[in-house]
Amino acid sequence: MTQHGTLGVAVIGTGRMGADHVRRLDEAISGARVTAVVDIDPRRAEAAAARVDGCAAHTDPAAAMAAAGVDAVLIASPGPAHEEALLEAFARGLPVLCEKPLTPDSASARRVLDAETRLGRRLVQVGFMRRYDSEYQRLKALLDAGDLGRALMLHCTHRNVSTPPGYTSQMTINDSVVHEIDATRWLLGEEITAVTVLRPTPSSGAPEGLSDPQLVLFETEGGAVVDVEIFVNCGFGYQVRCEAVGEHGTARIGDAHGLTVQAAGRWGGEIAQDFVTRFRDAYDREVQAWVDAVRRGGTAGPSVWDGYAAAVVCEAAVRAQTTGGRVPVVLPERPALYAAPPR
Amino acid sequence: MTQHGTLGVAVIGTGRMGADHVRRLDEAISGARVTAVVDIDPRRAEAAAARVDGCAAHTDPAAAMAAAGVDAVLIASPGPAHEEALLEAFARGLPVLCEKPLTPDSASARRVLDAETRLGRRLVQVGFMRRYDSEYQRLKALLDAGDLGRALMLHCTHRNVSTPPGYTSQMTINDSVVHEIDATRWLLGEEITAVTVLRPTPSSGAPEGLSDPQLVLFETEGGAVVDVEIFVNCGFGYQVRCEAVGEHGTARIGDAHGLTVQAAGRWGGEIAQDFVTRFRDAYDREVQAWVDAVRRGGTAGPSVWDGYAAAVVCEAAVRAQTTGGRVPVVLPERPALYAAPPR
Amino acid sequence: MTQHGTLGVAVIGTGRMGADHVRRLDEAISGARVTAVVDIDPRRAEAAAARVDGCAAHTDPAAAMAAAGVDAVLIASPGPAHEEALLEAFARGLPVLCEKPLTPDSASARRVLDAETRLGRRLVQVGFMRRYDSEYQRLKALLDAGDLGRALMLHCTHRNVSTPPGYTSQMTINDSVVHEIDATRWLLGEEITAVTVLRPTPSSGAPEGLSDPQLVLFETEGGAVVDVEIFVNCGFGYQVRCEAVGEHGTARIGDAHGLTVQAAGRWGGEIAQDFVTRFRDAYDREVQAWVDAVRRGGTAGPSVWDGYAAAVVCEAAVRAQTTGGRVPVVLPERPALYAAPPR
Amino acid sequence: MTQHGTLGVAVIGTGRMGADHVRRLDEAISGARVTAVVDIDPRRAEAAAARVDGCAAHTDPAAAMAAAGVDAVLIASPGPAHEEALLEAFARGLPVLCEKPLTPDSASARRVLDAETRLGRRLVQVGFMRRYDSEYQRLKALLDAGDLGRALMLHCTHRNVSTPPGYTSQMTINDSVVHEIDATRWLLGEEITAVTVLRPTPSSGAPEGLSDPQLVLFETEGGAVVDVEIFVNCGFGYQVRCEAVGEHGTARIGDAHGLTVQAAGRWGGEIAQDFVTRFRDAYDREVQAWVDAVRRGGTAGPSVWDGYAAAVVCEAAVRAQTTGGRVPVVLPERPALYAAPPR
């Protein structure tokens, strides 16, 4: 693969996210093509492969990675399958874009971290795609420029229309707030040191047994405080907002905008109904950035350390949900391979 | 009446505007009280007077102005009755707040102008209440401060929900656009020199025969161009906006704001449904400013010249509606009594 | 004093707030006049009295209340002087508008509560003026209408440009957050049951020793959670915002608006620099509502119970600042005189 | 070239727009690659070709179109060179994306129209890229859905920071307002039937001799009225806005949004400084849509008829600038090849 060659990608997992990534690589991303898809269900694999010219179907990730024309791997299978696929890619020296979570828990994330550390070079970009949203990027640039001074607080809002059957209070942390965990670490360039979770009387729109909404509070090593409203059955829309409060001013992203209508006594606009609409461009940018980095022979973006740190904070947050109290977060020393702060 | 004495006001006309002013003077304005009300219908006069402590009912404006305890006059009767009431007030040297229009046409407005000029001192404040709206005042202050440079254009919007029966195309000029005529003269401090009216195919929501909406264009003596969308059956709300385009930037007022709601897939807020809601505070400020000025022994605000100039522009605009072409506006020399530009 | 008579008001305290209320009653409020002013400094009292026609200067509140022409009392003296003045007014049966705080601590507030309860009728309106802000009122009306369902959370922001010398962390609660305490109780119609305070690393703009900003968390008897950012040296403006999160949607107030300028590569508007600008209309409305209620022979607005409950919550919040933990709030039974919920 | 084959594109012209399109096709567009670049300056052609793997440099468009690996042509050379390149592409049956203007005047545009009509199939997409802006697309969809009723008016704003040396009043029409001409025809699905141009006293920021700003007025065959503020030396930013006024409501696009900052007494955000920032995504979408259509064996988007109609309206507008009066627009019958209305 030369700098201008086309990157052959094996996509592992052809569920909702995987299928969307196949389509993205095929239709929207410059410089890459899908040469293999993997699904444990052979019919799903065949169906996904049939939509792309010159794409082979597999049921075994290792076989796909070994196939000719596979230069890189995009992992979009369920979380429990990530560790094995990541280690296989490490064994073959293949660059990986791994959808979040890195792995389902901190222990397995630690094993992946240790394996990549032993390898001595970074192969993995973790799918924390908010870092590729243009509004988040402008907020990050503004904070880094220093005009607002040090960031003292973040006020975050994370709302979903509704949850599918089987969605649990733990999943509000592991599947949803995990994005604010990474965004906090990335925007502030600091690790999270403690978590508290307040649980209001649940909304009548929340399924029986689900704590919804919740207020999740982070403290960081630099002494910043972050509050996150997570409300996964808010009913009215999908909404991700963040207001950074600096020493000299504040900056806010995520307010709806664009087409504004006046009719029937009201002014206003539509609210996105799902993350696909809200973050479509961010996904495109994320995958294009990964393809570009890999074609240049490098890697970039959220690292395995970021995936591991998120897993550790998630575990603390889930404990904080149960205890109602403040739960400290303890991270080991950061390996030299991930020396840079989470910027 | 000393500086701190209470101003006794005779309110002439107890229709919608008059009754509202009686209530305003009684409940919201400091330093004034209604001592007389006048209506040609004696029962309406009695009913209005009964609501206010110590207020007498009259059917004859002259009798009311002659009554004890009447220090000033607020004219809110129909336009054709204004001239006689104004001349009566001039004869008695009583300060007047006269609802717009000053009089129904430029000829009668000219007679009032000549009478006040002969009197040699200004007694009349004309009810162009937009000058008392806080947003217009901030826009005016910004333009006068000069930060945006000279004003090159104004983009104006004037929308009403619907019109009452009998409302004609001429009334869109004389009753509605007359506000933009005064606002243009006041904001820019220049007279209007020409008018053009474009008439799109009417909305299906407009009554048969009514040109609605229309685009009214003014040119000023300084070479500014002003466009006004007048749409009196827009259906969705009452809306008055103005964007001033200066050499170095623009400034905009009139966008709805305040309480913002997110629900059912939409964000936004309410739009006012009538001028009472939109301009309530402006009316309060206008009448308070008049009471304050009169108690200090002076007058202030829009003058008889402003009322006369508006009448002349209205007549040109009505001609422009019919001809479809550009109609010049010709004003006589401004009398020394009104020496100041229309600021 | 008849219904239409003018209410004679004694204003106690002629500092910043007191002087502003004297001006307000003199220039902006209908139906009232200042007949007496009180200040322990006789020159200040004389100076304030000299500005108002027919107004007497006093140094003793009791003497002022006993004077002819005094129908009601507005207390704007420092908090420690409130209790004595309130009890004196109770003894004379005079209606009172008492600036917040009712008294400086819950013990003295309890004594006032007991005194008014013994009196058997409500004479006091406490100066929680946010209830008179039009945006808060619209938010309250929207929540009461029920369209958004039960309120689950409030996200509040309270920012000041800077603090005067001597301002302490306790004062962030007692002088600033006390407004959010009352707003929470009023908007939700529920008592506060617990308080937690998180203290980020202070801004470099905060004076040595002041915890600024802070995140104050309330829980209510109905299980709602309220977060308040209090940042009294934010540097850029005075800002009070509130977003209510209901079961079916959210509503937000306090975003800056009005005149919007585009110039020099930026769009936007001004932020108010102090509460006088932001809440001028609310103060006018508050005092007018009080005057109107008293002239009708009644009372209205925030009660002594509201002032007492705020004092109890403030004391818990100050404890929570120190301990870093969650502090329960315990209120006694509400006396029948204050039977209505805090609506 | 199969459906999934990569489209080889010859880019003619490597100036600002051409170079940007080369980069776009190379880095951002899926399914295409630049196989040839053409510039009359051989060094510029070589320099552009050197940046892309496997791309040949040419100085003659015909030679480039004849080269192996060229499946389609993107014309980004100066307007006067378009006609010859288009006819050459027609001769070879190559699909073309032709930057606006189609050609510099209506006579040459008519020759291209006749040539494509004789060819009997559409090969050309004209570069009116606003149709690919997501806000314009949402506005178009809203109007087509009919919820707002028939569109009665459009209020358009088109502002540039400043003009390069040699920019003339005619160019305000031909280079800038031409976008509103196409947007009007596309949004309303109607031809323009008359043009009027009002010219305020120029801004002191405008170069000597340039009419700036201007107010351009269109009337359409359905009786809609469109006003366009064109202000190409506004100094503060690049801004394109459009408010559509329908019978039942209005819709507005183009207001700045995204990251909002509060600091130093002001709230607001940045305004884009050039069209590259404002319309980057629209250009990407335009070229991707063209590549996708051509790979499917078809064409789409603005047609040669659209380019021709724009040229006719531009010529009328330039006449209207000079005369100050209303200039009718006369179009011939639309050929069957372009039967669809301008949607």
Short mmCIF file of C-alpha atoms in Angstrom, two decimals, chain A residues 51-304:
data_model
loop_
_atom_site.label_atom_id
_atom_site.label_comp_id
_atom_site.label_asym_id
_atom_site.label_seq_id
_atom_site.Cartn_x
_atom_site.Cartn_y
_atom_site.Cartn_z
CA ARG A 51 -23.52 -4.82 -1.54
CA VAL A 52 -19.87 -3.95 -2.16
CA ASP A 53 -17.88 -4.72 -5.29
CA GLY A 54 -14.95 -7.05 -4.60
CA CYS A 55 -15.77 -7.66 -0.96
CA ALA A 56 -15.47 -11.11 0.63
CA ALA A 57 -17.67 -12.50 3.42
CA HIS A 58 -16.17 -14.22 6.49
CA THR A 59 -17.41 -15.61 9.77
CA ASP A 60 -13.99 -15.70 11.42
CA PRO A 61 -12.18 -12.41 12.15
CA ALA A 62 -8.76 -14.09 12.00
CA ALA A 63 -9.43 -15.50 8.54
CA ALA A 64 -10.57 -12.07 7.32
CA MET A 65 -7.46 -10.41 8.68
CA ALA A 66 -5.32 -13.01 6.94
CA ALA A 67 -7.01 -12.49 3.57
CA ALA A 68 -5.29 -10.74 0.70
CA GLY A 69 -6.23 -7.09 0.27
CA VAL A 70 -6.82 -6.48 3.95
CA ASP A 71 -4.65 -3.61 5.17
CA ALA A 72 -6.61 -2.52 8.21
CA VAL A 73 -9.46 -3.56 10.49
CA LEU A 74 -12.58 -1.77 11.66
CA ILE A 75 -14.09 -3.53 14.69
CA ALA A 76 -17.83 -2.94 15.08
CA SER A 77 -18.80 -6.25 16.67
CA PRO A 78 -20.37 -6.43 20.17
CA GLY A 79 -17.99 -5.36 22.97
CA PRO A 80 -17.25 -8.84 24.35
CA ALA A 81 -15.75 -9.82 20.97
CA HIS A 82 -13.34 -6.88 20.85
CA GLU A 83 -10.47 -8.23 22.95
CA GLU A 84 -9.87 -11.30 20.79
CA ALA A 85 -10.09 -9.31 17.55
CA LEU A 86 -7.74 -6.63 18.85
CA LEU A 87 -5.12 -9.21 19.92
CA GLU A 88 -5.39 -10.90 16.53
CA ALA A 89 -4.80 -7.56 14.79
CA PHE A 90 -1.82 -6.91 17.08
CA ALA A 91 -0.39 -10.28 16.07
CA ARG A 92 -0.63 -9.27 12.44
CA GLY A 93 0.46 -5.67 12.93
CA LEU A 94 -2.78 -4.39 11.42
CA PRO A 95 -4.07 -0.87 12.24
CA VAL A 96 -7.48 -0.93 13.93
CA LEU A 97 -10.40 1.43 14.32
CA CYS A 98 -12.25 -0.09 17.29
CA GLU A 99 -15.77 1.08 18.09
CA LYS A 100 -16.35 2.02 21.71
CA PRO A 101 -16.19 0.45 24.22
CA LEU A 102 -12.63 -0.77 23.78
CA THR A 103 -13.72 -3.80 25.79
CA PRO A 104 -16.62 -4.29 28.23
CA ASP A 105 -14.63 -3.87 31.46
CA SER A 106 -11.43 -2.43 32.85
CA ALA A 107 -9.74 -5.81 33.39
CA SER A 108 -9.98 -6.79 29.71
CA ALA A 109 -9.14 -3.24 28.65
CA ARG A 110 -6.02 -3.53 30.80
CA ARG A 111 -5.02 -6.74 28.98
CA VAL A 112 -5.35 -4.96 25.64
CA LEU A 113 -3.38 -2.01 27.01
CA ASP A 114 -0.61 -4.35 28.18
CA ALA A 115 -0.53 -6.16 24.84
CA GLU A 116 -0.20 -2.97 22.81
CA THR A 117 2.40 -1.68 25.28
CA ARG A 118 4.43 -4.88 24.78
CA LEU A 119 4.07 -4.42 21.03
CA GLY A 120 5.68 -1.03 21.51
CA ARG A 121 3.69 0.86 18.91
CA ARG A 122 0.14 2.15 18.73
CA LEU A 123 -2.15 0.37 16.30
CA VAL A 124 -5.56 1.26 17.70
CA GLN A 125 -7.85 4.25 17.35
CA VAL A 126 -10.86 3.97 19.68
CA GLY A 127 -14.22 5.12 18.36
CA PHE A 128 -14.86 8.10 20.61
CA MET A 129 -16.26 10.00 17.68
CA ARG A 130 -17.22 13.20 19.51
CA ARG A 131 -13.62 14.28 19.13
CA TYR A 132 -14.41 14.52 15.41
CA ASP A 133 -17.57 16.60 15.74
CA SER A 134 -16.87 20.05 14.34
CA GLU A 135 -18.50 21.84 17.28
CA TYR A 136 -16.53 19.83 19.84
CA GLN A 137 -13.40 20.50 17.84
CA ARG A 138 -14.05 24.23 17.87
CA LEU A 139 -14.70 24.10 21.62
CA LYS A 140 -11.47 22.18 22.17
CA ALA A 141 -9.53 24.64 20.03
CA LEU A 142 -11.00 27.54 21.96
CA LEU A 143 -10.11 26.02 25.32
CA ASP A 144 -6.60 25.18 24.14
CA ALA A 145 -6.11 28.71 22.83
CA GLY A 146 -6.47 29.85 26.41
CA ASP A 147 -8.63 32.92 25.80
CA LEU A 148 -11.19 31.71 28.34
CA GLY A 149 -8.49 30.82 30.87
CA ARG A 150 -8.48 27.47 32.66
CA ALA A 151 -11.70 25.45 32.36
CA LEU A 152 -13.38 25.34 35.77
CA MET A 153 -16.57 23.46 34.97
CA LEU A 154 -18.36 21.64 32.20
CA HIS A 155 -22.14 21.50 32.08
CA CYS A 156 -23.15 18.58 29.86
CA THR A 157 -26.50 17.37 28.61
CA HIS A 158 -27.02 13.99 26.97
CA ARG A 159 -30.57 13.12 26.00
CA ASN A 160 -32.06 10.29 24.00
CA VAL A 161 -35.65 9.95 22.84
CA SER A 162 -36.14 6.50 24.37
CA THR A 163 -34.40 3.27 25.24
CA PRO A 164 -34.81 -0.17 23.68
CA PRO A 165 -36.13 -3.08 25.79
CA GLY A 166 -33.57 -4.45 28.22
CA TYR A 167 -31.77 -1.14 28.70
CA THR A 168 -30.44 -0.92 32.28
CA SER A 169 -29.22 1.86 34.59
CA GLN A 170 -25.68 0.52 34.14
CA MET A 171 -25.99 1.02 30.41
CA THR A 172 -26.72 4.72 30.94
CA ILE A 173 -23.10 4.87 32.14
CA ASN A 174 -21.40 2.32 29.91
CA ASP A 175 -23.15 3.15 26.64
CA SER A 176 -24.08 6.81 27.03
CA VAL A 177 -22.14 8.73 29.70
CA VAL A 178 -18.97 7.02 28.47
CA HIS A 179 -19.00 9.67 25.73
CA GLU A 180 -18.96 12.49 28.31
CA ILE A 181 -16.20 10.64 30.17
CA ASP A 182 -14.03 10.73 27.08
CA ALA A 183 -15.11 14.26 26.16
CA THR A 184 -14.22 15.47 29.67
CA ARG A 185 -10.77 13.87 29.57
CA TRP A 186 -10.14 15.16 26.05
CA LEU A 187 -11.47 18.70 26.46
CA LEU A 188 -9.75 19.28 29.79
CA GLY A 189 -6.64 17.18 29.16
CA GLU A 190 -6.98 15.74 32.66
CA GLU A 191 -7.89 12.42 34.20
CA ILE A 192 -11.10 12.01 36.19
CA THR A 193 -10.48 11.40 39.90
CA ALA A 194 -13.95 10.94 41.42
CA VAL A 195 -17.55 10.26 40.43
CA THR A 196 -20.88 10.93 42.15
CA VAL A 197 -24.32 10.06 40.78
CA LEU A 198 -27.58 11.72 41.88
CA ARG A 199 -30.77 9.93 40.96
CA PRO A 200 -33.96 12.03 40.89
CA THR A 201 -37.36 10.37 41.09
CA PRO A 202 -37.54 8.73 37.66
CA SER A 203 -39.63 10.19 34.87
CA SER A 204 -42.94 8.45 34.28
CA GLY A 205 -41.63 7.97 30.74
CA ALA A 206 -38.82 5.72 31.96
CA PRO A 207 -39.26 1.94 31.96
CA GLU A 208 -39.86 0.35 35.38
CA GLY A 209 -36.59 -0.01 37.26
CA LEU A 210 -34.54 2.42 35.17
CA SER A 211 -33.03 5.45 36.92
CA ASP A 212 -33.81 8.14 34.39
CA PRO A 213 -32.78 10.96 34.36
CA GLN A 214 -29.60 11.03 36.45
CA LEU A 215 -27.07 13.71 37.30
CA VAL A 216 -23.50 12.39 37.04
CA LEU A 217 -20.71 14.47 38.58
CA PHE A 218 -17.01 14.17 37.77
CA GLU A 219 -14.04 15.75 39.51
CA THR A 220 -10.72 15.95 37.66
CA GLU A 221 -7.11 15.93 38.77
CA GLY A 222 -6.93 19.67 38.11
CA GLY A 223 -9.95 20.34 40.30
CA ALA A 224 -12.55 20.92 37.60
CA VAL A 225 -16.14 19.83 38.25
CA VAL A 226 -18.30 18.35 35.50
CA ASP A 227 -22.05 17.76 35.69
CA VAL A 228 -23.80 15.55 33.17
CA GLU A 229 -27.55 15.29 32.79
CA ILE A 230 -28.16 11.87 31.28
CA PHE A 231 -31.82 11.43 30.30
CA VAL A 232 -32.32 8.53 27.95
CA ASN A 233 -36.12 8.65 27.74
CA CYS A 234 -36.62 12.39 27.39
CA GLY A 235 -39.11 11.77 24.60
CA PHE A 236 -38.50 14.89 22.54
CA GLY A 237 -35.17 14.39 20.81
CA TYR A 238 -31.54 13.42 20.76
CA GLN A 239 -29.45 16.17 22.25
CA VAL A 240 -25.81 16.54 23.22
CA ARG A 241 -24.71 19.86 24.64
CA CYS A 242 -21.65 21.09 26.49
CA GLU A 243 -20.96 24.42 28.14
CA ALA A 244 -17.40 25.01 29.25
CA VAL A 245 -17.00 27.57 32.03
CA GLY A 246 -13.58 29.19 31.96
CA GLU A 247 -12.01 31.79 34.19
CA HIS A 248 -12.79 34.57 31.71
CA GLY A 249 -15.86 33.36 29.86
CA THR A 250 -17.93 30.42 28.72
CA ALA A 251 -18.45 28.57 25.47
CA ARG A 252 -21.42 26.43 24.53
CA ILE A 253 -22.09 23.88 21.81
CA GLY A 254 -24.99 21.64 20.88
CA ASP A 255 -27.91 24.03 20.66
CA ALA A 256 -30.15 23.19 17.75
CA HIS A 257 -29.97 25.58 14.84
CA GLY A 258 -30.12 25.77 11.05
CA LEU A 259 -33.54 26.15 9.46
CA THR A 260 -35.85 28.24 11.65
CA VAL A 261 -39.58 28.23 11.03
CA GLN A 262 -42.29 30.63 12.13
CA ALA A 263 -45.78 29.25 11.92
CA ALA A 264 -48.91 28.81 14.00
CA GLY A 265 -47.84 31.19 16.76
CA ARG A 266 -44.43 29.67 17.32
CA TRP A 267 -40.84 30.11 16.11
CA GLY A 268 -38.15 27.48 16.25
CA GLY A 269 -36.71 24.44 14.58
CA GLU A 270 -36.43 20.71 14.63
CA ILE A 271 -34.46 18.68 17.14
CA ALA A 272 -32.50 15.69 15.83
CA GLN A 273 -34.11 12.41 16.79
CA ASP A 274 -31.02 10.21 16.90
CA PHE A 275 -27.25 10.25 16.97
CA VAL A 276 -27.07 9.29 13.31
CA THR A 277 -28.50 12.67 12.36
CA ARG A 278 -26.66 14.66 15.02
CA PHE A 279 -23.24 13.08 14.51
CA ARG A 280 -23.27 11.88 10.88
CA ASP A 281 -20.51 14.28 9.89
CA ALA A 282 -18.48 13.37 12.96
CA TYR A 283 -18.54 9.69 11.97
CA ASP A 284 -17.49 10.57 8.44
CA ARG A 285 -14.66 12.72 9.75
CA GLU A 286 -13.57 10.07 12.23
CA VAL A 287 -13.26 7.33 9.65
CA GLN A 288 -11.66 9.63 7.08
CA ALA A 289 -9.10 10.74 9.70
CA TRP A 290 -8.33 7.10 10.49
CA VAL A 291 -7.95 6.17 6.81
CA ASP A 292 -5.73 9.18 6.21
CA ALA A 293 -3.53 8.41 9.22
CA VAL A 294 -3.17 4.75 8.32
CA ARG A 295 -2.33 5.58 4.71
CA ARG A 296 0.41 7.84 6.00
CA GLY A 297 1.68 4.90 8.03
CA GLY A 298 0.67 6.21 11.43
CA THR A 299 -2.18 6.29 13.85
CA ALA A 300 -4.05 9.07 15.64
CA GLY A 301 -7.07 9.84 17.73
CA PRO A 302 -8.25 8.23 20.97
CA SER A 303 -5.80 5.58 22.15
CA VAL A 304 -6.10 2.31 24.01
#
